[in-house]
Coordinates of C-alpha atoms in Angstrom, one line a residue:
Chain G
M1 CA -22.3 -24.6 -16.9
A2 CA -20.7 -26.7 -14.2
K3 CA -20.3 -24.8 -11.0
G4 CA -17.1 -25.3 -9.1
L5 CA -13.4 -25.4 -9.6
S6 CA -11.6 -27.8 -12.0
V7 CA -7.8 -28.0 -12.2
K8 CA -6.2 -30.2 -14.9
G9 CA -2.5 -31.1 -15.3
L10 CA -1.4 -28.1 -13.3
K11 CA 2.4 -27.5 -13.3
V12 CA 4.0 -24.7 -11.3
A13 CA 7.6 -23.8 -11.2
Y14 CA 9.7 -21.4 -9.2
G15 CA 12.4 -20.4 -11.6
N16 CA 13.8 -23.6 -13.1
I17 CA 12.6 -25.7 -10.2
E18 CA 9.2 -27.4 -10.8
A19 CA 7.3 -27.6 -7.5
V20 CA 4.0 -29.0 -8.8
H21 CA 4.1 -31.7 -11.4
G22 CA 0.8 -32.0 -13.2
V23 CA -1.8 -32.0 -10.5
S24 CA -5.5 -32.5 -11.4
F25 CA -8.4 -32.2 -9.0
E26 CA -12.0 -31.0 -8.8
V27 CA -14.1 -29.2 -6.3
N28 CA -17.8 -29.4 -7.0
E29 CA -20.5 -27.0 -5.7
G30 CA -21.3 -27.5 -2.1
E31 CA -18.4 -29.8 -1.3
I32 CA -15.6 -29.5 1.3
V33 CA -12.6 -30.8 -0.4
T34 CA -9.2 -31.1 1.4
L35 CA -5.7 -31.1 0.0
I36 CA -3.4 -32.7 2.6
G37 CA 0.3 -33.3 2.6
A38 CA 3.5 -32.7 4.4
N39 CA 5.3 -29.4 4.6
G40 CA 6.7 -28.5 1.2
A41 CA 4.5 -30.9 -0.8
G42 CA 3.3 -28.0 -2.8
K43 CA -0.2 -27.4 -1.3
S44 CA 0.1 -23.7 -0.9
T45 CA 1.8 -23.4 -4.3
I46 CA -1.2 -25.0 -5.9
L47 CA -3.6 -22.6 -4.3
R48 CA -1.4 -19.6 -5.2
A49 CA -1.3 -20.7 -8.8
V50 CA -5.1 -21.3 -8.9
S51 CA -5.8 -17.8 -7.7
G52 CA -3.3 -16.1 -9.9
M53 CA -0.8 -15.1 -7.3
I54 CA 2.0 -16.9 -9.2
P55 CA 2.1 -18.0 -12.8
V56 CA 1.0 -21.4 -14.1
K57 CA 3.6 -23.2 -16.1
E58 CA 1.2 -25.7 -17.7
G59 CA -2.3 -27.0 -17.3
T60 CA -5.7 -25.4 -17.0
V61 CA -7.8 -23.9 -14.2
I62 CA -11.5 -23.6 -14.8
L63 CA -13.7 -21.7 -12.4
N64 CA -17.5 -22.0 -12.9
G65 CA -17.0 -22.9 -16.5
T66 CA -14.6 -20.0 -17.3
E67 CA -11.0 -20.7 -17.9
I68 CA -8.9 -18.5 -15.7
T69 CA -5.5 -20.0 -16.1
S70 CA -2.8 -17.5 -15.3
W71 CA -5.2 -14.6 -14.9
P72 CA -3.9 -12.0 -12.5
S73 CA -5.6 -12.4 -9.1
H74 CA -7.4 -9.1 -9.2
Q75 CA -9.3 -10.2 -12.3
I76 CA -10.3 -13.5 -10.7
T77 CA -11.9 -11.7 -7.7
G78 CA -15.5 -11.3 -8.3
L79 CA -15.9 -14.5 -10.4
G80 CA -17.0 -16.4 -7.2
M81 CA -13.7 -17.6 -5.8
A82 CA -11.8 -16.2 -2.8
H83 CA -8.4 -17.2 -1.4
V84 CA -7.6 -17.0 2.3
P85 CA -3.8 -17.0 2.1
E86 CA -1.4 -18.8 4.3
G87 CA -0.5 -16.7 7.3
R88 CA -3.9 -15.0 7.0
G89 CA -2.5 -11.9 5.2
I90 CA -4.7 -9.4 7.0
F91 CA -4.0 -5.7 6.7
T92 CA -2.7 -5.0 10.2
R93 CA -2.8 -1.2 9.8
L94 CA -6.4 -1.1 8.7
T95 CA -9.3 -1.5 11.1
V96 CA -11.3 -4.8 11.3
L97 CA -14.2 -3.1 9.5
E98 CA -11.9 -1.7 6.8
N99 CA -10.4 -5.1 6.2
L100 CA -13.8 -6.5 5.6
L101 CA -14.7 -3.6 3.2
V102 CA -11.5 -4.1 1.2
G103 CA -12.9 -7.6 0.6
A104 CA -15.9 -5.9 -1.1
F105 CA -13.7 -3.6 -3.2
K106 CA -14.9 -4.9 -6.5
R107 CA -18.6 -5.0 -5.6
K108 CA -21.0 -2.2 -6.4
D109 CA -24.3 -3.1 -4.9
K110 CA -24.4 -1.3 -1.5
K111 CA -27.3 -3.4 -0.3
E112 CA -25.6 -6.7 -1.0
I113 CA -22.4 -5.5 0.6
D114 CA -24.3 -4.4 3.8
G115 CA -26.1 -7.7 3.8
D116 CA -22.9 -9.7 3.6
L117 CA -21.3 -7.5 6.2
D118 CA -24.1 -8.2 8.6
Y119 CA -23.8 -11.9 7.8
V120 CA -20.0 -11.9 8.5
L121 CA -20.3 -9.9 11.7
G122 CA -23.1 -12.3 12.8
L123 CA -20.9 -15.3 12.0
F124 CA -18.0 -13.8 13.9
P125 CA -19.4 -11.8 16.9
R126 CA -15.8 -11.3 18.1
L127 CA -15.1 -9.2 15.0
N128 CA -18.3 -7.2 15.5
E129 CA -17.0 -6.3 19.0
R130 CA -13.7 -5.2 17.6
K131 CA -14.6 -3.7 14.3
K132 CA -13.1 -0.3 15.1
Q133 CA -9.8 -1.8 16.3
L134 CA -6.7 -2.0 14.2
A135 CA -6.6 -5.6 12.8
G136 CA -3.0 -5.9 13.9
T137 CA -4.2 -5.9 17.6
L138 CA -6.3 -9.0 17.1
S139 CA -5.2 -12.4 18.4
G140 CA -4.2 -15.2 15.9
G141 CA -7.6 -16.8 16.0
E142 CA -9.4 -13.5 15.5
Q143 CA -7.1 -12.7 12.6
Q144 CA -8.1 -16.0 11.0
M145 CA -11.7 -15.2 11.4
L146 CA -11.1 -11.8 9.9
A147 CA -9.3 -13.4 6.9
V148 CA -12.2 -15.8 6.3
G149 CA -14.7 -13.0 6.8
R150 CA -12.9 -10.8 4.3
A151 CA -12.9 -13.6 1.8
L152 CA -16.7 -14.0 2.3
M153 CA -17.0 -10.2 1.6
T154 CA -15.8 -10.7 -1.9
G155 CA -19.1 -12.4 -2.5
A156 CA -17.4 -15.7 -3.4
D157 CA -19.1 -19.1 -3.2
I158 CA -15.8 -21.0 -3.4
L159 CA -13.3 -20.4 -0.6
L160 CA -9.7 -21.6 -0.8
L161 CA -8.4 -21.9 2.7
D162 CA -4.7 -22.2 3.2
E163 CA -3.7 -23.7 6.5
P164 CA -6.4 -21.9 8.6
S165 CA -5.2 -23.8 11.7
M166 CA -1.6 -22.8 11.4
G167 CA -0.2 -21.3 14.6
L168 CA -3.4 -21.6 16.6
A169 CA -4.0 -23.1 20.0
P170 CA -5.8 -26.5 19.8
V171 CA -9.1 -25.1 21.2
L172 CA -9.0 -22.4 18.5
V173 CA -8.2 -25.0 15.8
E174 CA -11.4 -26.7 16.6
S175 CA -13.4 -23.5 16.4
I176 CA -11.9 -22.6 13.1
F177 CA -13.0 -26.0 11.7
N178 CA -16.4 -25.5 13.1
I179 CA -16.6 -22.3 11.3
C180 CA -15.7 -24.1 8.1
I181 CA -18.6 -26.4 8.7
D182 CA -21.0 -23.5 9.3
I183 CA -19.9 -21.8 6.1
A184 CA -20.3 -25.0 4.1
E185 CA -23.8 -25.4 5.6
A186 CA -24.6 -21.9 4.4
G187 CA -24.0 -23.1 0.9
K188 CA -20.4 -22.3 0.3
T189 CA -17.9 -24.6 -1.4
I190 CA -14.5 -25.0 0.4
L191 CA -11.1 -26.2 -0.8
L192 CA -9.1 -26.7 2.4
V193 CA -5.4 -27.0 2.4
E194 CA -4.2 -28.5 5.7
Q195 CA -1.3 -30.0 7.5
N196 CA -3.7 -31.1 10.3
A197 CA -4.9 -34.1 8.3
A198 CA -7.1 -35.6 11.0
M199 CA -9.1 -32.4 11.4
A200 CA -9.3 -31.8 7.7
L201 CA -10.5 -35.3 6.9
A202 CA -13.0 -35.1 9.8
I203 CA -14.9 -32.3 8.1
A204 CA -14.2 -32.9 4.4
D205 CA -16.3 -34.8 1.9
R206 CA -13.4 -35.7 -0.3
G207 CA -9.6 -35.4 -0.2
Y208 CA -6.5 -35.4 -2.2
V209 CA -3.1 -36.4 -0.7
L210 CA -0.2 -34.5 -2.1
E211 CA 3.3 -35.9 -2.1
T212 CA 6.2 -33.8 -3.5
G213 CA 4.2 -32.1 -6.1
S214 CA 2.0 -34.9 -7.3
I215 CA -1.3 -36.4 -6.1
A216 CA -0.6 -39.8 -4.5
I217 CA -4.0 -40.9 -3.3
H218 CA -7.5 -39.4 -3.5
G219 CA -11.0 -40.4 -2.6
D220 CA -13.7 -39.9 0.0
A221 CA -12.7 -38.5 3.3
E222 CA -13.8 -41.7 5.0
Y223 CA -11.8 -43.9 2.6
L224 CA -8.7 -41.7 3.1
S225 CA -8.9 -41.6 6.8
K226 CA -8.7 -45.4 6.9
H227 CA -6.1 -45.8 4.1
P228 CA -3.0 -47.3 5.6
D229 CA -0.6 -44.9 3.9
V230 CA -2.5 -41.9 5.1
L231 CA -2.8 -43.4 8.6
N232 CA 1.0 -44.0 8.7
A233 CA 2.1 -40.7 7.2
Y234 CA -0.4 -38.2 8.3
L235 CA -2.5 -39.5 11.1
G236 CA 0.2 -40.7 13.5
G237 CA 0.0 -44.4 12.6
A238 CA -2.8 -46.9 13.0
S239 CA -3.8 -46.8 16.6
Chain U
M1 CA 10.4 37.6 22.9
E2 CA 9.0 39.0 19.8
L3 CA 11.8 37.5 17.8
L4 CA 11.1 34.1 19.3
I5 CA 7.4 34.3 18.5
Q6 CA 8.2 35.5 15.0
T7 CA 10.6 32.6 14.5
I8 CA 8.1 30.1 15.7
I9 CA 5.4 31.5 13.4
N10 CA 7.7 31.5 10.4
G11 CA 8.8 28.0 11.1
L12 CA 5.2 26.7 11.4
L13 CA 4.2 28.4 8.2
I14 CA 7.0 27.0 6.2
G15 CA 6.5 23.6 7.8
G16 CA 3.1 23.4 6.1
I17 CA 4.8 23.1 2.7
Y18 CA 7.2 20.5 3.9
I19 CA 4.2 18.5 5.0
T20 CA 2.8 18.6 1.5
I21 CA 6.1 17.4 0.0
S22 CA 6.6 14.6 2.6
A23 CA 3.0 13.3 2.6
G24 CA 3.3 12.4 -1.1
F25 CA 6.9 11.2 -0.7
T26 CA 6.0 9.0 2.2
L27 CA 3.0 7.5 0.4
C28 CA 5.2 6.8 -2.6
F29 CA 7.6 4.9 -0.4
G30 CA 4.9 3.2 1.6
V31 CA 3.1 1.8 -1.4
L32 CA 5.7 1.5 -4.1
H33 CA 8.7 1.0 -1.8
V34 CA 10.5 3.5 -4.0
I35 CA 12.7 6.2 -2.5
D36 CA 12.5 8.8 -5.1
F37 CA 15.7 10.7 -5.4
A38 CA 14.1 13.1 -7.9
V39 CA 11.7 14.5 -5.3
G40 CA 13.5 17.9 -5.3
E41 CA 13.5 18.0 -9.1
W42 CA 9.8 17.6 -9.1
V43 CA 9.7 20.6 -6.8
M44 CA 11.9 22.5 -9.1
L45 CA 9.9 21.6 -12.2
G46 CA 6.6 22.4 -10.5
A47 CA 8.0 25.9 -9.6
F48 CA 9.3 26.5 -13.1
I49 CA 6.2 25.3 -14.9
T50 CA 4.1 27.5 -12.6
F51 CA 6.4 30.4 -13.3
I52 CA 6.1 30.0 -17.1
I53 CA 2.4 29.6 -17.2
S54 CA 1.9 32.4 -14.7
T55 CA 4.0 34.9 -16.5
S56 CA 2.6 34.1 -19.9
T57 CA -1.1 34.0 -18.9
H58 CA -0.9 36.5 -15.9
I59 CA -2.9 34.1 -13.8
D60 CA -2.1 34.1 -10.1
P61 CA 0.1 31.0 -9.2
F62 CA -2.3 30.0 -6.4
L63 CA -5.1 29.7 -9.0
L64 CA -2.8 27.5 -11.2
L65 CA -2.4 24.9 -8.5
P66 CA -5.2 22.6 -9.8
L67 CA -3.7 22.8 -13.3
I68 CA -0.2 22.1 -12.0
F69 CA -1.5 19.1 -10.1
V70 CA -3.2 17.7 -13.1
M71 CA -0.2 18.2 -15.4
F72 CA 2.2 16.5 -13.0
F73 CA -0.3 13.8 -12.2
I74 CA -0.3 12.9 -15.9
A75 CA 3.5 13.1 -16.1
G76 CA 3.9 10.7 -13.1
Y77 CA 1.2 8.4 -14.4
L78 CA 3.0 8.0 -17.7
L79 CA 6.5 7.7 -16.1
Q80 CA 5.6 5.1 -13.4
P81 CA 5.3 2.0 -15.7
T82 CA 8.9 2.5 -16.7
L83 CA 10.0 2.8 -13.1
Q84 CA 7.9 -0.3 -12.3
R85 CA 9.6 -2.3 -15.0
V86 CA 13.0 -1.3 -13.7
I87 CA 12.2 -2.4 -10.2
T88 CA 10.5 -5.7 -11.1
K89 CA 13.1 -6.8 -13.6
N90 CA 15.6 -7.3 -10.9
K91 CA 13.6 -8.2 -7.9
S92 CA 16.3 -8.9 -5.4
N93 CA 17.6 -5.4 -5.8
A94 CA 14.4 -3.5 -6.2
L95 CA 15.2 -0.8 -3.7
L96 CA 18.6 -0.1 -5.2
M97 CA 17.3 -0.2 -8.8
A98 CA 14.7 2.4 -7.8
L99 CA 17.3 4.6 -6.2
A100 CA 19.5 4.4 -9.3
F101 CA 16.6 5.0 -11.7
T102 CA 15.3 8.0 -9.8
F103 CA 18.8 9.4 -9.4
G104 CA 19.1 9.2 -13.2
I105 CA 15.7 10.9 -13.5
S106 CA 16.8 13.7 -11.2
V107 CA 20.1 14.3 -13.2
L108 CA 18.1 14.3 -16.4
F109 CA 15.5 16.8 -15.0
K110 CA 18.1 19.1 -13.6
G111 CA 20.3 19.0 -16.7
A112 CA 17.3 19.6 -19.0
A113 CA 16.2 22.5 -16.8
L114 CA 19.6 24.0 -16.8
T115 CA 19.9 23.8 -20.6
I116 CA 16.4 25.3 -21.1
W117 CA 16.2 27.9 -18.4
G118 CA 19.9 28.6 -17.4
F119 CA 21.1 29.8 -14.1
N120 CA 19.0 32.9 -13.6
E121 CA 16.9 33.3 -10.6
R122 CA 13.2 33.9 -11.1
N123 CA 10.5 35.1 -8.8
L124 CA 7.0 33.9 -8.7
V125 CA 4.7 36.8 -8.0
T126 CA 1.3 36.2 -6.4
I127 CA -1.4 38.6 -5.3
L128 CA -0.2 38.1 -1.7
S129 CA 3.5 39.0 -2.4
G130 CA 4.9 41.8 -0.3
K131 CA 1.8 42.2 1.9
S132 CA 1.7 41.3 5.5
I133 CA -0.7 41.2 8.4
S134 CA 0.2 42.6 11.8
L135 CA -1.1 40.7 14.8
L136 CA -0.2 41.9 18.3
G137 CA 3.1 43.2 17.2
I138 CA 3.9 40.1 15.2
N139 CA 4.4 40.5 11.5
I140 CA 3.0 37.7 9.4
P141 CA 3.8 37.9 5.7
S142 CA 0.5 37.3 3.9
L143 CA 2.3 35.2 1.3
R144 CA 3.6 32.7 3.8
L145 CA 0.2 32.5 5.5
G146 CA -1.4 32.0 2.1
T147 CA 1.0 29.2 1.1
F148 CA 0.6 27.6 4.5
V149 CA -3.2 27.6 4.1
F150 CA -2.9 26.1 0.6
A151 CA -0.4 23.5 1.8
I152 CA -2.7 22.5 4.6
I153 CA -5.8 22.3 2.3
I154 CA -3.9 20.2 -0.2
T155 CA -2.7 17.9 2.6
I156 CA -6.2 17.6 4.2
V157 CA -7.7 16.7 0.8
F158 CA -5.0 14.1 0.3
L159 CA -5.6 12.6 3.8
W160 CA -9.4 12.6 3.2
F161 CA -8.9 10.8 0.0
L162 CA -6.7 8.2 1.7
Q163 CA -8.8 7.7 4.8
K164 CA -12.4 8.1 3.5
T165 CA -12.6 7.0 -0.1
R166 CA -12.9 3.5 -1.5
F167 CA -9.9 4.1 -3.6
G168 CA -7.9 5.4 -0.6
L169 CA -8.8 2.2 1.3
A170 CA -7.4 0.2 -1.6
V171 CA -4.2 2.2 -1.6
R172 CA -3.7 1.6 2.1
A173 CA -4.4 -2.1 1.7
A174 CA -1.9 -2.3 -1.2
A175 CA 0.7 -0.4 0.9
E176 CA 0.7 -3.3 3.3
R177 CA 0.3 -6.4 1.1
Q178 CA 0.1 -6.0 -2.7
D179 CA -0.4 -9.8 -3.2
V180 CA -3.3 -10.0 -0.8
A181 CA -4.8 -6.8 -2.1
G182 CA -4.7 -8.5 -5.5
L183 CA -6.8 -11.3 -4.0
M184 CA -9.4 -8.7 -3.0
G185 CA -9.6 -7.5 -6.6
I186 CA -7.3 -4.6 -6.3
D187 CA -5.1 -4.1 -9.3
S188 CA -1.8 -3.1 -7.8
N189 CA -0.3 -1.9 -11.1
M190 CA -3.1 0.6 -11.3
I191 CA -2.7 1.6 -7.6
N192 CA 1.1 2.1 -8.1
K193 CA 0.5 4.3 -11.1
V194 CA -2.1 6.4 -9.4
V195 CA 0.0 6.7 -6.2
Y196 CA 3.1 7.8 -8.1
A197 CA 1.0 10.3 -10.1
I198 CA -0.5 11.7 -6.8
Y199 CA 3.0 12.0 -5.4
T200 CA 4.4 13.9 -8.5
G201 CA 1.2 16.1 -8.5
L202 CA 1.5 17.0 -4.8
T203 CA 5.3 17.6 -5.1
A204 CA 4.9 19.9 -8.1
C205 CA 2.2 21.8 -6.2
S206 CA 4.5 22.3 -3.3
G207 CA 7.1 23.5 -5.8
A208 CA 4.7 26.2 -6.9
L209 CA 4.2 27.2 -3.2
I210 CA 7.9 27.2 -2.5
G211 CA 8.6 29.2 -5.7
A212 CA 6.2 31.8 -4.4
I213 CA 8.1 32.2 -1.1
F214 CA 11.7 31.8 -2.2
S215 CA 13.2 32.4 -5.6
I216 CA 13.3 29.8 -8.3
N217 CA 16.4 28.4 -9.9
T218 CA 17.4 25.2 -11.6
E219 CA 19.6 24.2 -8.7
M220 CA 17.0 24.5 -6.0
G221 CA 15.9 20.8 -6.2
V222 CA 18.6 19.1 -4.1
R223 CA 17.8 21.1 -1.0
Y224 CA 14.2 19.7 -1.1
T225 CA 15.4 16.2 -1.8
I226 CA 17.4 16.5 1.4
F227 CA 14.5 18.0 3.3
A228 CA 12.2 15.2 2.1
F229 CA 14.6 12.6 3.3
F230 CA 14.9 14.3 6.7
V231 CA 11.1 14.4 7.1
V232 CA 10.5 10.8 6.0
V233 CA 13.3 9.4 8.1
A234 CA 12.6 11.5 11.2
G235 CA 8.8 10.8 10.9
G236 CA 9.4 7.1 10.4
L237 CA 9.5 5.5 6.9
G238 CA 6.1 5.0 5.5
S239 CA 4.2 6.8 8.3
I240 CA 2.2 9.7 7.1
E241 CA 1.3 11.0 10.6
G242 CA 5.0 10.9 11.4
A243 CA 5.8 12.9 8.2
I244 CA 3.3 15.6 9.3
V245 CA 5.0 16.0 12.7
A246 CA 8.4 15.9 11.2
G247 CA 7.4 18.4 8.5
I248 CA 6.4 20.9 11.2
L249 CA 9.6 20.1 13.1
L250 CA 11.7 20.7 10.0
G251 CA 10.0 24.1 9.4
L252 CA 10.7 25.1 13.0
L253 CA 14.3 23.9 13.0
N254 CA 15.0 25.7 9.8
S255 CA 13.6 28.9 11.2
F256 CA 15.4 28.6 14.5
I257 CA 18.7 27.7 13.0
S258 CA 18.6 30.5 10.5
V259 CA 17.7 33.1 13.1
Y260 CA 19.8 32.0 16.1
I261 CA 22.8 30.1 14.5
G262 CA 23.0 31.2 10.9
G263 CA 21.6 30.1 7.6
Q264 CA 24.8 28.3 6.5
Y265 CA 24.5 25.8 9.4
V266 CA 21.0 24.6 8.5
F267 CA 22.0 21.2 7.1
L268 CA 24.6 20.6 9.7
V269 CA 22.3 21.1 12.7
L270 CA 19.4 19.4 10.8
F271 CA 21.3 16.2 10.4
L272 CA 22.6 16.4 14.0
F273 CA 19.0 16.4 15.0
L274 CA 18.2 13.5 12.6
Y275 CA 21.1 11.6 14.2
L276 CA 19.7 12.2 17.7
I277 CA 16.2 11.3 16.6
L278 CA 17.4 8.0 15.1
L279 CA 19.4 7.2 18.2
A280 CA 16.4 7.8 20.5
K281 CA 13.5 6.8 18.2
P282 CA 14.8 4.6 15.3
K283 CA 11.2 4.0 14.1
G284 CA 10.6 7.7 13.8
L285 CA 9.2 10.4 16.0
L286 CA 5.8 8.7 16.5
G287 CA 7.3 5.2 16.4
K288 CA 5.1 4.2 13.6
G289 CA 7.6 3.7 10.8
W290 CA 9.4 0.6 9.7

């Protein structure tokens, strides 16, 4: 059984308007793969369809060898994939610790949960300091850490990160990407959706460039970061 | 002075029941985003069913509370999927659809009750009825004290469930973001069903308690629908802490208005207060609502 995420011919529509026109990509175990593209290219839509938040019109989604196309998201949780949604989606009226425990909602093994909780709080010491605080009082960067930590608490090996750098100060953006590297080094697989193409390509192994609902270019991160089209459109020109 | 203290005590004791109604009503709104117009009719049905079981089995209404909770829990659990379908079918007007649907439910319940049981008033007799405790010259009716204690116990169990259990955590998460809760493995359809079921169960139990204090009739519901709206708006939409404070306030206001102004002015003065609260604190008494 091949570990990882494989998406074939994915089409997603909002009402009658098709937003994603037959996109295929693969994320293999241990990779950091990035999906870059302009605002409105359909990046978030793809992630939302993959994790069952919105219905798939056509195509297949295969997670660790199991076809999960159009499964409701609560059934996908626990199969090894977790989605950190755009805008972080933390539960502001719950404490930091409660947010993390919600992540472990489907898991039964108390020892494993405690182990992962220690791991997450070790990874994000800031969250450890604030674990009794309401999550709504955290800063943007801390909320992003919490969203990632919560996803890790589901026990997933594959993380889908939707615009983790959005709305963060440059110094924090860097620390978020460093966290991605740390998590990948700990053996996790990451699918990173980003508008910040330079940062995303700097840490990714491979990438896909999405233009108006279709994949325009794909390849190794190094290849992409030197590709003239990518340079012009996403990296501020060849300088 | 004695009258004042008596009024305060009566108000507080009655407030306990309003808390029970509003805690469930608030949770229902917070999680399902449904304002249930039929809340008062659940109170009425709870009171009637308790009366029927109690008179035919001669079991004290207080002892019937768990049974009433279970019966109405099941009723709510079975009804919720229909409500859910009505709301999700027309997403842009979910709130309005919910209002229309629950308004229909309330008319149906009231009409059915009227047809089956007629206009006659009934009294729910408990072991505490007619007794009272004298404390430093203040007369405390045992029945009111008993219902207060039960109402508080029910509310505490409810809050404990919400704050301390794994399922309660899921409910609170789903109340804020159902889509993200789904990503965490929480089945929001199931949460919605259980939340509605808890709400109908709690409301029916408070109906039994209300029935023990006041008389029961098929027209009683609308009064409690209005009270529930008062508590939830004054406490701040979706805020359970606010609902508790507002529930006590409602009990006190009721008691004071009845004693010092006159029973017929209860709604008038109540809504004057609600108006002032909304002017001064639009997010509710504790400022924690929407």
